[in-house]
XYZ file of C-alpha atoms in Angstrom:
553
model
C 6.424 -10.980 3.671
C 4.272 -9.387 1.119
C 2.101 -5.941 1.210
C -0.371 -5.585 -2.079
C -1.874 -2.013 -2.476
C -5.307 -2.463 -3.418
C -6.812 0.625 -2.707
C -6.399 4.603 -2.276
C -3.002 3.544 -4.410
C -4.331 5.787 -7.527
C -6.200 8.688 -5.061
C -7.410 9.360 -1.817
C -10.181 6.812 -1.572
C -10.250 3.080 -1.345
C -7.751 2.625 1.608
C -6.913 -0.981 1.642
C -3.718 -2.772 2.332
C -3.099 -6.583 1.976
C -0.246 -8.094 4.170
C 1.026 -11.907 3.863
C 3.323 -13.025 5.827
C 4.695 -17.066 5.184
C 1.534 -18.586 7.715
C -1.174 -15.427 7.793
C -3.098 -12.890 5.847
C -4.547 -9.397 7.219
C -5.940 -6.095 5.888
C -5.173 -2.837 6.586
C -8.437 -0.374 6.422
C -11.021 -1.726 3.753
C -12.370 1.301 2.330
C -14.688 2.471 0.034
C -14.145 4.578 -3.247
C -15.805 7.942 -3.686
C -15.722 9.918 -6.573
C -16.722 9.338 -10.075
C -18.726 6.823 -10.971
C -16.347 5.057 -12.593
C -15.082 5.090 -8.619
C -18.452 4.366 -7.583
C -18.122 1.126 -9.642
C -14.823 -0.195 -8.126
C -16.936 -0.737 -4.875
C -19.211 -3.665 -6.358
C -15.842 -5.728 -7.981
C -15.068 -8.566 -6.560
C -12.293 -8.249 -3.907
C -8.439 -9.520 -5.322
C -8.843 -12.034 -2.530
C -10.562 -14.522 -0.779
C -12.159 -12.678 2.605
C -12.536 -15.868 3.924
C -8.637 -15.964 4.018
C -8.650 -13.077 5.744
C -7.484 -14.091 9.533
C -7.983 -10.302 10.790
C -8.388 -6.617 9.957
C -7.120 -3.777 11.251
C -8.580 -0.654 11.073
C -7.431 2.285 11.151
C -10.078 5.580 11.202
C -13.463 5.108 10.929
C -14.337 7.628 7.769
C -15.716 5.724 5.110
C -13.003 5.939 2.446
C -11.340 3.616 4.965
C -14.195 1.238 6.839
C -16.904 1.855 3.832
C -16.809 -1.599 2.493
C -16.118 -3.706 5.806
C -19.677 -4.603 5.537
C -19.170 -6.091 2.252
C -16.207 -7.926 2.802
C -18.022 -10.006 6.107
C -20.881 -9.971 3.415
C -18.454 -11.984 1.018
C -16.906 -14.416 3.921
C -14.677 -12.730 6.080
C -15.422 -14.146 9.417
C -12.625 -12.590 11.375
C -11.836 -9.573 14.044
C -11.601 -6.111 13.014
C -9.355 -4.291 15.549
C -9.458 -0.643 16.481
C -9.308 1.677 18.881
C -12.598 2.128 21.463
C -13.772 6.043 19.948
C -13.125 4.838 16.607
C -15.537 1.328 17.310
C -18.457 3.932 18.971
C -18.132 6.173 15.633
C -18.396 2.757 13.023
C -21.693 1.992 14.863
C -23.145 5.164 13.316
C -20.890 5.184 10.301
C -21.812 1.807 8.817
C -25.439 2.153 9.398
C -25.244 5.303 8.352
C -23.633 3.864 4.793
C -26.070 1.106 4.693
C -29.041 3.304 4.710
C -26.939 5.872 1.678
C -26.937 2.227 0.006
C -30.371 1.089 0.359
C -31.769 4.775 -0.814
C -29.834 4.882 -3.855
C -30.488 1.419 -4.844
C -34.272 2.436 -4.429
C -33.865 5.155 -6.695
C -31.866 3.282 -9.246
C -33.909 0.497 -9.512
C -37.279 2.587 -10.024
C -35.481 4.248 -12.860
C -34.195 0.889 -14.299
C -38.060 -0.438 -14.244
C -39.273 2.667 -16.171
C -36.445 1.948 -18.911
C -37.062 -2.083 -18.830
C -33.723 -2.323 -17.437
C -32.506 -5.403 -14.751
C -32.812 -4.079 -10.529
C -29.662 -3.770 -8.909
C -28.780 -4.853 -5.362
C -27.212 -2.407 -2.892
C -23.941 -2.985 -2.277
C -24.580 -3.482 1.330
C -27.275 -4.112 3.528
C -28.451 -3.010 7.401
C -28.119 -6.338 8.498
C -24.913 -6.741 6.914
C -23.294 -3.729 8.502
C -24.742 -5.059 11.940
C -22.845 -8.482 11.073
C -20.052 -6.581 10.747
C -19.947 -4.365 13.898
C -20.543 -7.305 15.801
C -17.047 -8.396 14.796
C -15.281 -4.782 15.821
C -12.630 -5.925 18.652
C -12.440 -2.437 20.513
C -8.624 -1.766 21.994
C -6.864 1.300 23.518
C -3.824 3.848 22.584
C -0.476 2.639 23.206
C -1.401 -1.135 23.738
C 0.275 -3.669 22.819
C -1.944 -6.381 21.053
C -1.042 -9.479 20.288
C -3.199 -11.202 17.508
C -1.226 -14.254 16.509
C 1.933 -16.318 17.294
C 3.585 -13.501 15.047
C 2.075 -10.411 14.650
C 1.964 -7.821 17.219
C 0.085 -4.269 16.927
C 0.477 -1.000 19.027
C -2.778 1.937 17.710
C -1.214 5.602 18.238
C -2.995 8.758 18.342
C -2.974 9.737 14.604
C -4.938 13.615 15.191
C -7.201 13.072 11.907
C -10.175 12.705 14.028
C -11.426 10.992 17.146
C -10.248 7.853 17.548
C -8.051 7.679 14.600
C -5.002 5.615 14.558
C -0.954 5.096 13.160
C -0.824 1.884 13.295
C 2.954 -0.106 14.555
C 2.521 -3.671 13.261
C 5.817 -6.634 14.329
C 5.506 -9.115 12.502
C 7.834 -12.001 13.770
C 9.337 -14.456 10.262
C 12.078 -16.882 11.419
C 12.523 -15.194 15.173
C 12.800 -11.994 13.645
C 10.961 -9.060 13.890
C 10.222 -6.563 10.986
C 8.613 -3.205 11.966
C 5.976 -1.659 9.656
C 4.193 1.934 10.227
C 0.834 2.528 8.663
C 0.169 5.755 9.115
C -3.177 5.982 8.365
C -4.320 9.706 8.038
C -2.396 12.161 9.621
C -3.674 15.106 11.145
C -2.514 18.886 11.773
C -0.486 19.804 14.918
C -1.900 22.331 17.431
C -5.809 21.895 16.304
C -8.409 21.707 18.603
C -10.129 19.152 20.483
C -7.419 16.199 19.198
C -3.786 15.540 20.266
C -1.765 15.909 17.902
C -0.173 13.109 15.509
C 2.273 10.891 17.456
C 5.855 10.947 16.425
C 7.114 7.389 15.629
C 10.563 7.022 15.963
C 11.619 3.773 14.361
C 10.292 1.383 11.256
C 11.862 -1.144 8.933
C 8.544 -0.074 6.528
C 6.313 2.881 6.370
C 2.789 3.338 4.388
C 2.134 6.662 4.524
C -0.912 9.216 3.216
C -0.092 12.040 0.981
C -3.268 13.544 0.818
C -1.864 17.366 0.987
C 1.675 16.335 -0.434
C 1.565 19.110 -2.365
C 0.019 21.719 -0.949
C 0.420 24.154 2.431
C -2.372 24.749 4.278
C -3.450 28.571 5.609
C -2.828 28.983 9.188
C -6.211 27.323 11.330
C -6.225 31.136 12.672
C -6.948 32.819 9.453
C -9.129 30.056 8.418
C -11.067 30.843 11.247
C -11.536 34.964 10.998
C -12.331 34.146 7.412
C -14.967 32.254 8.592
C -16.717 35.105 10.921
C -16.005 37.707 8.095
C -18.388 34.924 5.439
C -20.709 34.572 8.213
C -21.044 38.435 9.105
C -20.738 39.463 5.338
C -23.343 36.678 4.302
C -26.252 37.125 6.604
C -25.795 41.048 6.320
C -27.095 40.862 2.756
C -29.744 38.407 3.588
C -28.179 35.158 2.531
C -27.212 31.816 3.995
C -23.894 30.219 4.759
C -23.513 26.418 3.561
C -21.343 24.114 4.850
C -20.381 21.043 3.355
C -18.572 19.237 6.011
C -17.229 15.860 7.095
C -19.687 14.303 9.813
C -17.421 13.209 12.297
C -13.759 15.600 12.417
C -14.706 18.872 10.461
C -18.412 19.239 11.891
C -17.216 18.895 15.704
C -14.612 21.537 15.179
C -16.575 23.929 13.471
C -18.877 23.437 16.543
C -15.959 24.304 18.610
C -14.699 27.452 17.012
C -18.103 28.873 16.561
C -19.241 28.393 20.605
C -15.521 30.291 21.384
C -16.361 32.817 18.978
C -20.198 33.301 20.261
C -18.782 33.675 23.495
C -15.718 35.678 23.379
C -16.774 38.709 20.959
C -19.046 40.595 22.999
C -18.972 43.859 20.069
C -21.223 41.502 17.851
C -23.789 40.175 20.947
C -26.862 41.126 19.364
C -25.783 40.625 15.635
C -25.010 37.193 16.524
C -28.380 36.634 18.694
C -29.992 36.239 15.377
C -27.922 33.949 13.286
C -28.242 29.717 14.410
C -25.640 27.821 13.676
C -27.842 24.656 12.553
C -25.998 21.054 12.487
C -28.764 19.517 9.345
C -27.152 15.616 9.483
C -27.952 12.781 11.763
C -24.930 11.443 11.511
C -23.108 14.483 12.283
C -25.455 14.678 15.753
C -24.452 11.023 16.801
C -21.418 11.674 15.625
C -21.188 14.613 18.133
C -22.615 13.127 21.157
C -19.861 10.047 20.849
C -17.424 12.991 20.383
C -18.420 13.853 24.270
C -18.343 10.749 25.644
C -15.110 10.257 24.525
C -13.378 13.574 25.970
C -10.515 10.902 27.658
C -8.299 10.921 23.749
C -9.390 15.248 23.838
C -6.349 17.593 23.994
C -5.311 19.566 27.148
C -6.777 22.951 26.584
C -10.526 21.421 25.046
C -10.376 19.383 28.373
C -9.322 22.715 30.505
C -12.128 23.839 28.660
C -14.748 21.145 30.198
C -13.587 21.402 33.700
C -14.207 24.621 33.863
C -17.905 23.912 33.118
C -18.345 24.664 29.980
C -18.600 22.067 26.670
C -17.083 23.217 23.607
C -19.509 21.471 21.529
C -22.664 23.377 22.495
C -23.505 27.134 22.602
C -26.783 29.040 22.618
C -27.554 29.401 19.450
C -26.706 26.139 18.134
C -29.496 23.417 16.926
C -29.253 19.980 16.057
C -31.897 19.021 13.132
C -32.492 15.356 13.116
C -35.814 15.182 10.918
C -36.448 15.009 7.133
C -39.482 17.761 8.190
C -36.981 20.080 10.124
C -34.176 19.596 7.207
C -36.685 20.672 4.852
C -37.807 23.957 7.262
C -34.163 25.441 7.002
C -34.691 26.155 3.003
C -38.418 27.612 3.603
C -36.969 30.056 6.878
C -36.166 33.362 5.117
C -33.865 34.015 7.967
C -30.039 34.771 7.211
C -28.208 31.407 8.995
C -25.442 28.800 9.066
C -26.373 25.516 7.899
C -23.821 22.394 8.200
C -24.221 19.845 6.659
C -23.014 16.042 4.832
C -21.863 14.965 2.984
C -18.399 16.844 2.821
C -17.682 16.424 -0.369
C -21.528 16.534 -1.426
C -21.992 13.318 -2.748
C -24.975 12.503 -0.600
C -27.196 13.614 2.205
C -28.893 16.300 2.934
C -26.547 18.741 1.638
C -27.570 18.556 -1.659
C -30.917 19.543 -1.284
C -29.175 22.764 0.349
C -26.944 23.615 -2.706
C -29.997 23.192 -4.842
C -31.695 26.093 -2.919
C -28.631 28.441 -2.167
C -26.101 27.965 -5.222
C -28.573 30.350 -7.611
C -28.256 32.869 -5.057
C -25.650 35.565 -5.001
C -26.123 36.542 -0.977
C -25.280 33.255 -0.280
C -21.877 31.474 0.260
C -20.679 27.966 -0.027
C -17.372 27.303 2.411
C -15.673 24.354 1.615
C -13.954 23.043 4.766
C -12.717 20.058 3.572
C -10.620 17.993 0.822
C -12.977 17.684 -2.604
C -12.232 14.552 -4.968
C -11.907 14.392 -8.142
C -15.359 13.775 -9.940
C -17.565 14.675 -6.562
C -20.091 17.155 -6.912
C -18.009 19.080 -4.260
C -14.814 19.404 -6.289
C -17.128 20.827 -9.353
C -18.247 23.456 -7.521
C -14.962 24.393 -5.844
C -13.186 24.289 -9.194
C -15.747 27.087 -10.822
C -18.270 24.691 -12.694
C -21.157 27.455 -13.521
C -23.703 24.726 -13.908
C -23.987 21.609 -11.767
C -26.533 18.716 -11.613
C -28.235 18.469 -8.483
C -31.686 15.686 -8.230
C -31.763 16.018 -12.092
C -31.875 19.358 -12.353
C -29.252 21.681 -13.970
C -28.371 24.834 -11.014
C -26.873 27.628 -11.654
C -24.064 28.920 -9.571
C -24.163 32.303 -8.355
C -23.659 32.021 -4.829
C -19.919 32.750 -3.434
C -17.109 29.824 -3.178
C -14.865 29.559 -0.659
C -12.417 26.888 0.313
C -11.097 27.190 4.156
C -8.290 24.578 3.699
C -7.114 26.023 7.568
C -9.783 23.595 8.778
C -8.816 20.136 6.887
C -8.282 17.622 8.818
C -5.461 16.375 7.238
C -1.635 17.054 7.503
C -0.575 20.021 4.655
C 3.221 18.843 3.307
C 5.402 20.679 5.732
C 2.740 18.437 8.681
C 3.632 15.336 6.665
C 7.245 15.927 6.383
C 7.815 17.003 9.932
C 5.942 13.712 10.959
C 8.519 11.505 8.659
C 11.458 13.498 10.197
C 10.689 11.916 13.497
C 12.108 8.694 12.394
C 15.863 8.490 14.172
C 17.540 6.491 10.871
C 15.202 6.353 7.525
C 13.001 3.268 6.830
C 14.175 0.686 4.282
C 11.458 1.741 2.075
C 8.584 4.237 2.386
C 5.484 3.599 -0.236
C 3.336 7.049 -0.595
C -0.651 6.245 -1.154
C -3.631 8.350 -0.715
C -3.078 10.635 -2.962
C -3.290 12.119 -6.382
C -0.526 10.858 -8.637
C 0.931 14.517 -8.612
C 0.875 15.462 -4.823
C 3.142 11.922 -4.475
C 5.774 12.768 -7.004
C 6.020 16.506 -5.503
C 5.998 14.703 -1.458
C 8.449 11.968 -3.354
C 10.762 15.017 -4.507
C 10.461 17.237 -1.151
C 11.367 13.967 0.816
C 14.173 13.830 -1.253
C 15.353 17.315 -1.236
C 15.019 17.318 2.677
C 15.641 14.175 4.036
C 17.467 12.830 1.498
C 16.316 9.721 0.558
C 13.723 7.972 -1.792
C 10.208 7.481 -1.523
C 8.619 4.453 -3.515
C 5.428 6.071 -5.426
C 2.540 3.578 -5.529
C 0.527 3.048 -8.658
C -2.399 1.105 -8.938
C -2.639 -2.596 -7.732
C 0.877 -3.590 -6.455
C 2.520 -5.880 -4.471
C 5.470 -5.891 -3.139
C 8.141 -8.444 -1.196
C 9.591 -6.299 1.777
C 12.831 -8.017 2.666
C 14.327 -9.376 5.742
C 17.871 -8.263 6.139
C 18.615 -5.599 8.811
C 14.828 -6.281 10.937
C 14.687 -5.063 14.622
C 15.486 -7.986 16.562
C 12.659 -9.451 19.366
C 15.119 -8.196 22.514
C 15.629 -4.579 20.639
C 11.869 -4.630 20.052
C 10.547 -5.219 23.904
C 13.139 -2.842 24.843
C 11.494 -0.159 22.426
C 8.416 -0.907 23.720
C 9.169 -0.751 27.514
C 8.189 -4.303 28.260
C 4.890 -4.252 27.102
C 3.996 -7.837 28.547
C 4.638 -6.244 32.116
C 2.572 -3.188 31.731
C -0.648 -4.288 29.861
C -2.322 -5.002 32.811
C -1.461 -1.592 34.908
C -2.270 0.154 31.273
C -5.941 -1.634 31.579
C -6.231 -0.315 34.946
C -5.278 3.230 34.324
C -7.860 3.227 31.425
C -10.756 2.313 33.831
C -9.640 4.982 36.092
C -9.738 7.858 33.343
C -13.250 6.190 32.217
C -14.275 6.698 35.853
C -13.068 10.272 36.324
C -14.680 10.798 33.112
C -18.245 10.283 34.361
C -17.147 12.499 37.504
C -15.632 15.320 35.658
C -18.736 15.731 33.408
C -21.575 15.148 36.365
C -19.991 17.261 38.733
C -21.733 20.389 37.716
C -24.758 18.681 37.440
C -24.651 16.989 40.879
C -23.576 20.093 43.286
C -25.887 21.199 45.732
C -27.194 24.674 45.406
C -26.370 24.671 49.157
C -22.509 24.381 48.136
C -20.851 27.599 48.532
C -18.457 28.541 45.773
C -15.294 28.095 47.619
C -16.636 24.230 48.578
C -17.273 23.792 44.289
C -13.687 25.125 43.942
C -12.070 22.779 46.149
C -14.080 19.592 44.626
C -13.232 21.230 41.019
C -9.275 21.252 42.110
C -9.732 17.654 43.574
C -10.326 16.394 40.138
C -8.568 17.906 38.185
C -5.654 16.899 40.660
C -6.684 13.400 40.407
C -7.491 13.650 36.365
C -4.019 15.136 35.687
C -2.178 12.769 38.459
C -3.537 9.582 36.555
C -2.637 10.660 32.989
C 0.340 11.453 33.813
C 0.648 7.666 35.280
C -0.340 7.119 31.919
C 1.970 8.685 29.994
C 4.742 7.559 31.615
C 3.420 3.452 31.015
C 3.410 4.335 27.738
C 6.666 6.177 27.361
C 8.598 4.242 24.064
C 12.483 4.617 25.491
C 14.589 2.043 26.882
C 13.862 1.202 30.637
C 11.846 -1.549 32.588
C 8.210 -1.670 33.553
C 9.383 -1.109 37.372
């Protein structure tokens, strides 16, 4: 068996993993390079293999450095199923199409240059249709199942905490009636955030990919991050200015949402001051984005579902808008009124975001909060790293406005978040290959691994393959006994999921269908009925998918 690193092996974009085993070949993630445009240009190559060889991909998180060029690769042959799990699948609908139309605009804009300057048009990399091609393919799945997509590979998606719907992925893959274990960990995500579970601890691999994104690096607690926020905000629109955003559309967007509605509502000294400033969400994608972030409160933590049976969403508020037109995006920078304005891309490579950094960055009452990780080469990471002057449209901006960088609200694991999730393992893995990351935060990870858990990491550099060995793989009986006899409880598991799907729709209509003529003790008893029944079945749940020895009875 044979992995190849192809992508997000040099930095943190381009996530894409090639496994062969002796009879099959799958991806891991196929994702698309942001950046530079040197970056930029690594999207158009020709992939390192044939996609029509592909027999199956699985993905694991739906941002675009990891699904971006699905749509490509089905464009080039690939014919097969892309697995993931069921939020993820309802957030590539909107991502993809989302990509296809970034694609399509910037083609249009290159290509009417290139005619002025007698130069050759340019296809986009993707198109509509081909994105559509490509969703229809998606083979939606839940947590903790166990899928079987061949005579010898098995996969199990775990909650990963990046964002909704994001995955670790446990592959099997049976060679000569054994089984070798490898753990992809996708992107990790902080413990004890908001809205998401956190990462699940995996407790046993033969291999491990892992993310290093923050390998270097300690983020500030989410807590500070967040009165830092409120003291920009007040600050800011006290001297007249606005507060841009640059943020993520689906992850850093929703819990910005989140921990402005709790602040709106629990800090009663600033009611009137905070009547006037909206909170406006200024991306499309971000809005879709959001509403498949309700309709998928089943993968939510505890306390943000507390927080919905007591009646209240955490992603809406008074004073929040959503702007879906071009006409209403271009209102926010004519409004002279002090406000918050979020807004894609996050790391300000496209979107409308751009046109808001062209009119706020001149301006010294306004502030730019960077909530997210900034690549190398993006427009984002100039501005973050003190660039005075930036292009923006053509047009050289000054920057006068204040930076700030809120790394309390990444999404992704800091180091200490990375290491405690490799501590989980009981025994270390045969070999564990660090990617998605810069070539320093992997040597640093590499050396802290070292330091305290005493063994070696293998750094990944560039395009790489390499023959994972055989000797010492979890055999098949050890492997349904880790798994709790899978076989026996994917049907129950199927079951349970309709049930939470179905108290879903009751939880969240409840409100909504009571009777004025109810008296409050009669909306308290139906309220405690659910919530009975909600907890009662997820705790069914839990226990189906518990990963100790034992039998499905």
């Amino acid at each position: 068996m044979k992995v190849r690193f192809l992508g997000a092996s040099t930095s943190v974009t381009g996530s894409c993993h090639l496994i062969t085993t002796d009879n099959h070949k799958f991806l891991l993630d196929c994702g698309q390079f942001q950046g530079s445009d040197d970056m930029d240009e690594l999207n158009a190559k020709e992939f390192d293999f044939d996609p029509a060889e592909i027999e199956f991909l699985i993905l694991s998180h739906a941002h675009i450095d990891h699904s971006g060029r699905i749509p490509l690769l089905v464009k080039r042959g690939f014919k097969g199923k892309i697995y993931c799990t069921d939020a993820t699948a309802d957030l590539l609908t909107v991502m993809l199409k989302d990509s296809a139309s970034i694609h399509a605009r910037e083609t249009e804009w290159k290509n009417r240059k290139n005619q002025r300057a007698g130069k050759p048009l340019v296809e986009p990399l993707y198109t509509m249709k081909d994105a559509e091609a490509a969703l229809d393919q998606v083979v939606p799945v839940l947590y903790n199942q166990l899928i079987e997509l061949n005579e010898s590979v098995k996969v199990v998606f775990n909650d990963a905490g990046h964002i909704l719907g994001s995955s670790i992925v446990e592959l099997f893959i049976t060679e000569n009636n054994e089984v070798s274990k490898i753990v992809y960990s996708g992107d990790l995500g902080m413990t004890g955030r908001p809205i998401l579970r956190d990462p699940t601890i995996i407790k046993k691999a033969d291999y491990v990919i892992m993310e290093t994104t923050y390998g270097n690096r300690v983020h500030e607690k989410n807590s500070d991050s967040i009165e830092r926020l409120i003291d920009i905000v007040l600050k800011t629109t006290r001297r007249g200015g606005n507060v841009i955003i640059p943020s993520f559309a689906v992850g850093r967007t929703q819990e910005l949402i989140y921990q402005f509605n709790r602040f709106y509502e629990e800090h009663s000294e600033y009611k009137d001051e905070l009547k006037k400033i909206m909170v406006y969400v200024d991306s499309p994608m971000a809005i879709s984005a959001t509403e498949i972030f309700r309709r998928n409160a089943q993968v939510f933590d505890d306390e943000t579902r507390e927080y919905i049976l007591r009646g209240d969403h955490p992603l809406d508020f008074p004073n929040l808008v959503f702007t879906r037109t071009s006409e209403e995006s271009v209102m926010l920078n004519t409004d002279p009124s002090p406000k918050v304005i979020i807004s894609s891309s996050g790391m300000c490579e496209a979107g409308r975001i751009k046109h808001h950094l062209k009119h706020n960055l001149w301006n010294p009452k306004s502030s730019i909060v960077f909530v997210g990780y900034q690549a190398r080469g993006t427009l984002g990471y100039s501005i973050l790293n003190g660039d005075k002057k930036v292009t923006i449209f053509g047009e050289k901006i000054h920057v006068e406005a204040e930076i700030h960088n809120l790394e309390g609200f990444s999404g992704h694991a800091d180091k200490n978040g990375l290491l405690d999730w490799l501590a989980g393992f009981k025994q270390p893995p045969k070999q564990v290959f660090l990617v998605h990351g810069e070539e320093d935060a992997k040597q640093e990870f590499a050396k802290d691994v070292k330091l305290v858990l005493g063994y070696d990491c293998t750094i990944v550099e560039g395009d790489t393959e390499f023959t994972l060995t055989k000797q010492d793989v979890i055999s098949i009986d050890e492997m349904k006994k880790e798994l709790v006899s899978p076989e026996a409880i994917f049907e129950i598991k199927k079951n349970i999921a309709s049930v939470h799907n179905a108290l879903e729709n009751i939880l969240y209509n409840t409100h909504l269908a009571m009777s004025s003529d109810l008296t409050p003790e009669q909306i308290t008893e139906i309220n405690n009925i659910l919530i009975s029944l909600e907890k009662n079945t997820y705790s069914l749940g839990a226990v189906m998918s518990l990963k100790a020895g034992g039998s499905a009875d």
